[in-house]
GROMACS .gro file of C-alpha atoms in nm:
model
  327
    1MET     CA    1  -4.749  -0.247   2.762
    2THR     CA    2  -4.462  -0.336   2.521
    3ASN     CA    3  -4.135  -0.180   2.588
    4LEU     CA    4  -4.057  -0.159   2.193
    5ASP     CA    5  -3.952   0.187   2.114
    6PRO     CA    6  -4.192   0.316   1.816
    7ALA     CA    7  -3.916   0.560   1.701
    8LEU     CA    8  -3.655   0.292   1.689
    9ILE     CA    9  -3.909   0.046   1.476
   10VAL     CA   10  -3.963   0.328   1.240
   11ARG     CA   11  -3.576   0.402   1.183
   12ARG     CA   12  -3.519   0.030   1.136
   13PHE     CA   13  -3.832  -0.083   0.908
   14GLY     CA   14  -3.946   0.237   0.752
   15ALA     CA   15  -4.210   0.519   0.801
   16HIS     CA   16  -4.481   0.304   0.776
   17ALA     CA   17  -4.378   0.062   1.060
   18ASP     CA   18  -4.526   0.087   1.415
   19VAL     CA   19  -4.581  -0.083   1.734
   20GLY     CA   20  -4.925  -0.221   1.846
   21HIS     CA   21  -5.115  -0.504   1.972
   22LEU     CA   22  -5.395  -0.741   1.875
   23ALA     CA   23  -5.705  -0.607   2.028
   24LEU     CA   24  -5.855  -0.931   2.111
   25THR     CA   25  -5.550  -1.095   2.260
   26GLY     CA   26  -5.345  -0.818   2.365
   27GLU     CA   27  -5.034  -0.954   2.222
   28HIS     CA   28  -4.789  -0.694   2.124
   29GLY     CA   29  -4.554  -0.668   1.823
   30VAL     CA   30  -4.462  -0.481   1.522
   31VAL     CA   31  -4.716  -0.351   1.271
   32LEU     CA   32  -4.611  -0.326   0.896
   33PRO     CA   33  -4.754  -0.273   0.568
   34ALA     CA   34  -4.924  -0.566   0.401
   35PHE     CA   35  -4.690  -0.791   0.246
   36THR     CA   36  -4.690  -0.952  -0.128
   37ASP     CA   37  -4.527  -1.249  -0.292
   38HIS     CA   38  -4.459  -1.117  -0.633
   39HIS     CA   39  -4.393  -1.466  -0.818
   40VAL     CA   40  -4.616  -1.747  -0.748
   41HIS     CA   41  -4.794  -2.003  -0.957
   42LEU     CA   42  -5.142  -2.062  -0.813
   43HIS     CA   43  -5.233  -2.370  -0.990
   44LEU     CA   44  -4.948  -2.560  -0.825
   45PHE     CA   45  -5.025  -2.492  -0.454
   46ASP     CA   46  -5.307  -2.408  -0.209
   47GLU     CA   47  -5.301  -2.030  -0.129
   48HIS     CA   48  -5.571  -2.065   0.159
   49ALA     CA   49  -5.268  -2.067   0.428
   50LEU     CA   50  -5.103  -1.764   0.306
   51ALA     CA   51  -5.290  -1.492   0.471
   52ALA     CA   52  -5.247  -1.662   0.813
   53ARG     CA   53  -4.867  -1.675   0.744
   54GLY     CA   54  -4.808  -1.303   0.662
   55VAL     CA   55  -4.889  -1.294   0.287
   56ALA     CA   56  -5.173  -1.061   0.187
   57GLY     CA   57  -5.086  -1.029  -0.198
   58VAL     CA   58  -4.981  -1.236  -0.469
   59VAL     CA   59  -4.852  -1.215  -0.832
   60ASP     CA   60  -4.932  -1.508  -1.051
   61LEU     CA   61  -4.672  -1.534  -1.311
   62GLY     CA   62  -4.767  -1.797  -1.537
   63GLY     CA   63  -5.114  -1.991  -1.538
   64ASP     CA   64  -5.436  -2.051  -1.750
   65PRO     CA   65  -5.568  -1.700  -1.825
   66PHE     CA   66  -5.933  -1.828  -1.805
   67ALA     CA   67  -5.911  -1.996  -1.495
   68LEU     CA   68  -5.742  -1.695  -1.336
   69ALA     CA   69  -5.982  -1.453  -1.473
   70ARG     CA   70  -6.280  -1.631  -1.288
   71ARG     CA   71  -6.098  -1.586  -0.957
   72PRO     CA   72  -6.246  -1.319  -0.709
   73THR     CA   73  -6.054  -0.992  -0.719
   74HIS     CA   74  -6.162  -0.869  -0.368
   75ALA     CA   75  -6.009  -1.145  -0.185
   76VAL     CA   76  -5.694  -1.183   0.049
   77PRO     CA   77  -5.439  -1.273  -0.048
   78ARG     CA   78  -5.521  -1.021  -0.345
   79PRO     CA   79  -5.431  -1.176  -0.660
   80ALA     CA   80  -5.266  -1.021  -0.958
   81HIS     CA   81  -5.182  -1.234  -1.269
   82ALA     CA   82  -4.995  -1.237  -1.595
   83GLY     CA   83  -5.227  -1.511  -1.751
   84ALA     CA   84  -5.014  -1.752  -1.981
   85PHE     CA   85  -4.643  -1.744  -2.051
   86LEU     CA   86  -4.563  -1.601  -2.407
   87THR     CA   87  -4.278  -1.797  -2.566
   88ALA     CA   88  -4.159  -1.932  -2.900
   89PRO     CA   89  -4.266  -2.249  -3.043
   90GLY     CA   90  -4.149  -2.523  -2.825
   91GLY     CA   91  -3.992  -2.286  -2.595
   92TYR     CA   92  -3.987  -2.297  -2.225
   93PRO     CA   93  -4.226  -2.410  -2.042
   94ALA     CA   94  -4.404  -2.584  -2.311
   95ALA     CA   95  -4.413  -2.976  -2.253
   96ARG     CA   96  -4.306  -2.946  -1.900
   97PRO     CA   97  -4.494  -3.167  -1.651
   98TRP     CA   98  -4.624  -2.877  -1.433
   99ALA     CA   99  -4.719  -2.666  -1.748
  100PRO     CA  100  -5.030  -2.774  -1.900
  101PRO     CA  101  -5.114  -2.631  -2.254
  102ALA     CA  102  -5.359  -2.400  -2.100
  103ILE     CA  103  -5.076  -2.189  -1.969
  104VAL     CA  104  -4.862  -2.130  -2.272
  105ARG     CA  105  -4.897  -1.936  -2.575
  106GLU     CA  106  -4.677  -1.950  -2.866
  107VAL     CA  107  -4.596  -1.623  -3.041
  108THR     CA  108  -4.467  -1.637  -3.394
  109ASP     CA  109  -4.541  -1.335  -3.566
  110PRO     CA  110  -4.462  -0.951  -3.443
  111SER     CA  111  -4.776  -0.819  -3.594
  112ARG     CA  112  -4.963  -0.570  -3.362
  113HIS     CA  113  -5.289  -0.620  -3.569
  114PRO     CA  114  -5.553  -0.783  -3.356
  115GLY     CA  115  -5.644  -1.145  -3.414
  116VAL     CA  116  -5.350  -1.245  -3.609
  117PRO     CA  117  -5.284  -1.622  -3.572
  118GLY     CA  118  -4.963  -1.639  -3.344
  119GLY     CA  119  -4.928  -1.268  -3.337
  120ALA     CA  120  -4.787  -1.049  -3.065
  121ALA     CA  121  -5.111  -0.827  -3.015
  122THR     CA  122  -5.332  -1.143  -3.015
  123ALA     CA  123  -5.148  -1.293  -2.730
  124VAL     CA  124  -5.120  -0.991  -2.521
  125ASP     CA  125  -5.487  -0.900  -2.597
  126GLU     CA  126  -5.606  -1.244  -2.475
  127GLN     CA  127  -5.421  -1.204  -2.122
  128VAL     CA  128  -5.536  -0.835  -2.067
  129ASP     CA  129  -5.878  -0.914  -2.172
  130CYS     CA  130  -5.859  -1.188  -1.898
  131GLY     CA  131  -5.767  -0.969  -1.645
  132ALA     CA  132  -5.393  -0.976  -1.661
  133ARG     CA  133  -5.203  -0.668  -1.484
  134VAL     CA  134  -4.857  -0.780  -1.624
  135ILE     CA  135  -4.759  -0.990  -1.932
  136LYS     CA  136  -4.496  -1.259  -1.896
  137ILE     CA  137  -4.251  -1.365  -2.158
  138SER     CA  138  -4.023  -1.648  -2.155
  139LEU     CA  139  -3.655  -1.609  -2.257
  140ASN     CA  140  -3.509  -1.937  -2.145
  141ALA     CA  141  -3.239  -2.015  -2.382
  142ASP     CA  142  -3.106  -2.306  -2.173
  143ALA     CA  143  -3.431  -2.481  -2.231
  144GLY     CA  144  -3.519  -2.460  -2.589
  145PRO     CA  145  -3.592  -2.186  -2.862
  146THR     CA  146  -3.657  -1.829  -2.762
  147LEU     CA  147  -3.856  -1.525  -2.885
  148ASP     CA  148  -3.638  -1.314  -3.123
  149PRO     CA  149  -3.571  -0.973  -3.040
  150PRO     CA  150  -3.840  -0.848  -3.302
  151LEU     CA  151  -4.111  -1.067  -3.131
  152VAL     CA  152  -4.008  -0.935  -2.782
  153SER     CA  153  -3.997  -0.575  -2.886
  154ALA     CA  154  -4.360  -0.613  -3.038
  155ILE     CA  155  -4.483  -0.787  -2.734
  156VAL     CA  156  -4.330  -0.510  -2.512
  157THR     CA  157  -4.480  -0.237  -2.732
  158HIS     CA  158  -4.836  -0.365  -2.747
  159ALA     CA  159  -4.816  -0.455  -2.363
  160HIS     CA  160  -4.725  -0.091  -2.280
  161HIS     CA  161  -5.000   0.030  -2.540
  162ARG     CA  162  -5.252  -0.167  -2.339
  163GLY     CA  163  -5.107  -0.020  -2.002
  164VAL     CA  164  -4.943  -0.334  -1.848
  165PRO     CA  165  -4.563  -0.397  -1.762
  166VAL     CA  166  -4.393  -0.681  -1.900
  167VAL     CA  167  -4.224  -0.959  -1.699
  168ALA     CA  168  -3.952  -1.188  -1.826
  169HIS     CA  169  -3.800  -1.507  -1.728
  170ALA     CA  170  -3.437  -1.440  -1.844
  171GLN     CA  171  -3.213  -1.753  -1.861
  172GLY     CA  172  -2.908  -1.815  -2.057
  173ALA     CA  173  -2.639  -1.610  -2.233
  174GLY     CA  174  -2.775  -1.271  -2.346
  175MET     CA  175  -3.123  -1.316  -2.242
  176VAL     CA  176  -3.100  -1.033  -1.989
  177ALA     CA  177  -2.970  -0.796  -2.266
  178ARG     CA  178  -3.230  -0.884  -2.486
  179ALA     CA  179  -3.487  -0.800  -2.224
  180LEU     CA  180  -3.314  -0.494  -2.178
  181ASP     CA  181  -3.278  -0.408  -2.528
  182ALA     CA  182  -3.653  -0.449  -2.557
  183GLY     CA  183  -3.739  -0.266  -2.258
  184VAL     CA  184  -3.866  -0.529  -2.054
  185ASP     CA  185  -3.978  -0.365  -1.709
  186VAL     CA  186  -3.951  -0.651  -1.454
  187LEU     CA  187  -3.708  -0.970  -1.432
  188ALA     CA  188  -3.897  -1.267  -1.309
  189HIS     CA  189  -3.578  -1.370  -1.111
  190ALA     CA  190  -3.244  -1.228  -0.993
  191PRO     CA  191  -3.029  -1.341  -1.307
  192PHE     CA  192  -2.869  -1.676  -1.234
  193THR     CA  193  -2.704  -1.807  -1.509
  194GLU     CA  194  -2.457  -1.510  -1.598
  195LEU     CA  195  -2.262  -1.264  -1.399
  196LEU     CA  196  -2.376  -0.945  -1.527
  197ASP     CA  197  -2.108  -0.670  -1.582
  198GLY     CA  198  -2.151  -0.324  -1.407
  199ALA     CA  199  -2.279  -0.176  -1.742
  200ASP     CA  200  -2.573  -0.393  -1.755
  201ILE     CA  201  -2.643  -0.353  -1.396
  202THR     CA  202  -2.626   0.016  -1.402
  203ARG     CA  203  -2.839   0.004  -1.740
  204ALA     CA  204  -3.116  -0.190  -1.559
  205ALA     CA  205  -3.122   0.003  -1.243
  206SER     CA  206  -3.124   0.340  -1.421
  207ALA     CA  207  -3.412   0.186  -1.669
  208GLY     CA  208  -3.620   0.153  -1.361
  209GLN     CA  209  -3.623  -0.222  -1.398
  210LEU     CA  210  -3.749  -0.422  -1.124
  211TRP     CA  211  -3.610  -0.764  -1.028
  212ILE     CA  212  -3.792  -1.018  -0.824
  213SER     CA  213  -3.566  -1.214  -0.585
  214THR     CA  214  -3.638  -1.569  -0.588
  215LEU     CA  215  -3.311  -1.650  -0.459
  216GLY     CA  216  -3.436  -1.953  -0.257
  217ILE     CA  217  -3.521  -2.171  -0.568
  218HIS     CA  218  -3.134  -2.214  -0.600
  219HIS     CA  219  -3.105  -2.455  -0.294
  220GLY     CA  220  -2.904  -2.740  -0.404
  221ASP     CA  221  -2.747  -2.524  -0.709
  222PRO     CA  222  -2.454  -2.340  -0.557
  223ASP     CA  223  -2.334  -2.186  -0.863
  224GLY     CA  224  -2.681  -2.044  -0.944
  225SER     CA  225  -2.715  -1.931  -0.585
  226ARG     CA  226  -2.382  -1.742  -0.601
  227THR     CA  227  -2.451  -1.567  -0.938
  228ALA     CA  228  -2.799  -1.481  -0.856
  229THR     CA  229  -2.680  -1.328  -0.497
  230ALA     CA  230  -2.390  -1.140  -0.679
  231ASN     CA  231  -2.628  -0.968  -0.947
  232LEU     CA  232  -2.867  -0.879  -0.697
  233THR     CA  233  -2.628  -0.729  -0.451
  234ALA     CA  234  -2.485  -0.514  -0.745
  235PHE     CA  235  -2.824  -0.430  -0.848
  236HIS     CA  236  -2.937  -0.322  -0.530
  237ALA     CA  237  -2.635  -0.122  -0.456
  238ALA     CA  238  -2.682   0.049  -0.785
  239GLY     CA  239  -3.017   0.161  -0.640
  240GLY     CA  240  -3.243  -0.075  -0.833
  241ARG     CA  241  -3.594  -0.177  -0.715
  242VAL     CA  242  -3.624  -0.526  -0.551
  243LEU     CA  243  -3.930  -0.724  -0.510
  244TYR     CA  244  -3.969  -1.014  -0.268
  245GLY     CA  245  -4.079  -1.338  -0.449
  246THR     CA  246  -4.039  -1.712  -0.398
  247ASP     CA  247  -4.172  -1.874  -0.722
  248LEU     CA  248  -4.407  -2.065  -0.476
  249GLY     CA  249  -4.526  -2.384  -0.632
  250ASN     CA  250  -4.190  -2.432  -0.783
  251GLY     CA  251  -4.025  -2.714  -0.545
  252ASP     CA  252  -4.089  -2.753  -0.167
  253ARG     CA  253  -4.120  -2.417  -0.002
  254PRO     CA  254  -4.353  -2.291   0.259
  255ALA     CA  255  -4.699  -2.118   0.190
  256GLY     CA  256  -4.622  -1.750   0.359
  257ILE     CA  257  -4.336  -1.576   0.437
  258ASP     CA  258  -4.034  -1.808   0.356
  259PRO     CA  259  -3.753  -1.725   0.591
  260ALA     CA  260  -3.479  -1.867   0.363
  261GLU     CA  261  -3.578  -1.588   0.107
  262VAL     CA  262  -3.563  -1.330   0.365
  263SER     CA  263  -3.214  -1.435   0.487
  264ALA     CA  264  -3.095  -1.461   0.106
  265LEU     CA  265  -3.212  -1.085   0.084
  266VAL     CA  266  -3.001  -0.995   0.372
  267ALA     CA  267  -2.703  -1.203   0.247
  268ALA     CA  268  -2.731  -0.995  -0.071
  269GLY     CA  269  -2.682  -0.670   0.109
  270LEU     CA  270  -3.046  -0.560   0.186
  271ASP     CA  271  -3.083  -0.418   0.548
  272ALA     CA  272  -3.417  -0.461   0.723
  273ARG     CA  273  -3.559  -0.144   0.570
  274ALA     CA  274  -3.499  -0.279   0.219
  275VAL     CA  275  -3.629  -0.614   0.313
  276ILE     CA  276  -3.950  -0.476   0.428
  277ALA     CA  277  -3.974  -0.252   0.120
  278ALA     CA  278  -3.928  -0.557  -0.116
  279LEU     CA  279  -4.219  -0.727   0.091
  280ALA     CA  280  -4.450  -0.452   0.115
  281ASP     CA  281  -4.411  -0.324  -0.243
  282PRO     CA  282  -4.771  -0.329  -0.380
  283TRP     CA  283  -4.654  -0.388  -0.740
  284PRO     CA  284  -4.843  -0.423  -1.003
  285PHE     CA  285  -5.089  -0.245  -0.791
  286PRO     CA  286  -5.040   0.132  -0.729
  287ASP     CA  287  -5.151   0.084  -0.373
  288ALA     CA  288  -5.144  -0.153  -0.088
  289VAL     CA  289  -5.361  -0.433  -0.030
  290PRO     CA  290  -5.682  -0.245   0.155
  291GLY     CA  291  -5.819  -0.303   0.481
  292VAL     CA  292  -5.538  -0.519   0.619
  293THR     CA  293  -5.175  -0.510   0.787
  294THR     CA  294  -4.895  -0.722   0.883
  295PHE     CA  295  -4.871  -0.818   1.230
  296VAL     CA  296  -4.534  -0.962   1.348
  297PRO     CA  297  -4.548  -1.077   1.735
  298GLY     CA  298  -4.276  -0.998   1.983
  299ARG     CA  299  -3.964  -0.806   1.957
  300PRO     CA  300  -3.759  -0.810   1.645
  301PRO     CA  301  -3.433  -0.962   1.654
  302GLU     CA  302  -3.103  -0.748   1.694
  303GLU     CA  303  -2.932  -0.877   1.384
  304ASP     CA  304  -3.081  -0.864   1.047
  305ARG     CA  305  -2.953  -1.212   0.971
  306ASP     CA  306  -3.225  -1.330   1.209
  307LEU     CA  307  -3.500  -1.147   1.024
  308GLY     CA  308  -3.623  -1.449   0.833
  309ALA     CA  309  -3.717  -1.661   1.122
  310TRP     CA  310  -3.916  -1.354   1.306
  311LEU     CA  311  -4.087  -1.246   0.988
  312ALA     CA  312  -4.192  -1.612   0.914
  313THR     CA  313  -4.441  -1.557   1.239
  314ALA     CA  314  -4.620  -1.286   1.069
  315SER     CA  315  -4.984  -1.293   0.975
  316THR     CA  316  -5.215  -1.084   0.790
  317VAL     CA  317  -5.456  -0.890   1.024
  318PRO     CA  318  -5.767  -0.664   0.943
  319ILE     CA  319  -5.673  -0.317   1.050
  320GLU     CA  320  -5.959  -0.273   1.298
  321GLU     CA  321  -5.821  -0.579   1.491
  322ILE     CA  322  -5.480  -0.364   1.584
  323SER     CA  323  -5.454  -0.120   1.851
  324GLY     CA  324  -5.176   0.119   1.890
  325ASP     CA  325  -4.942   0.149   2.210
  326GLU     CA  326  -4.940   0.453   2.420
  327PRO     CA  327  -4.600   0.624   2.390
   0.00000   0.00000   0.00000
């Protein structure tokens, strides 16, 4: 028997947390909802290790829409994808070594008529028809031309007409405001190039915008790290909805729960319950990954600052392999 107190586990990690053990081995631990990494690029890493290391779902935010359409949808990790980056001619990430032409679409016309070359509707329709559950736009003013406001608005309007949200990579002065003005639903990164004022933070949180954390990508960039952390701290304090994401495939980060990302979330002011909520949020799906749960062996650490190392031992386990502990 474990001496973990189920009531304490629920108070610390949320209503869906529990105490249990693996039926085959008897190993005790904490049972949590299935975890998702909300920002990955599947063409840049091998995802086969993810489930064994605690990640049951992934959201690909920029890849070849036709290759992504051929992937099995009933799999673990459960995939969702945006298809290609929609960007301005010559805009980020075009011509980057990691971004082959198949993962970029240049939008030049705000037309919402189908089939217009370079049209906003044409680009959105292609991604959605390839199974995209979200649309990804690039607003990186630090790395080339960007989509102008009418183009952004046209993309967002047509994506919403097709029933999918829009994610923006917003980098450079004024890009978060441009995304907010257009009704962009999600930021792919906690903003890291400009410190937002309170009005923009409140505006983003009040609009229901979601921010994907990706704080760990700023290792070696102290200014970007400080700015992203300060913005995310203020957004979370304002009631903003935070999603765990690592930008896996970008740089050298572990396949599975990244302890550095978890620690960065804690440093940004998220407590254990909020960290688990960011990890277990099923977005862009309405429901959790079916049939599986997250199992973290052993006793959780007393201090939230130590959550990262503990959660990095998590694995994705079929629900039927978990047995509950007697009270």
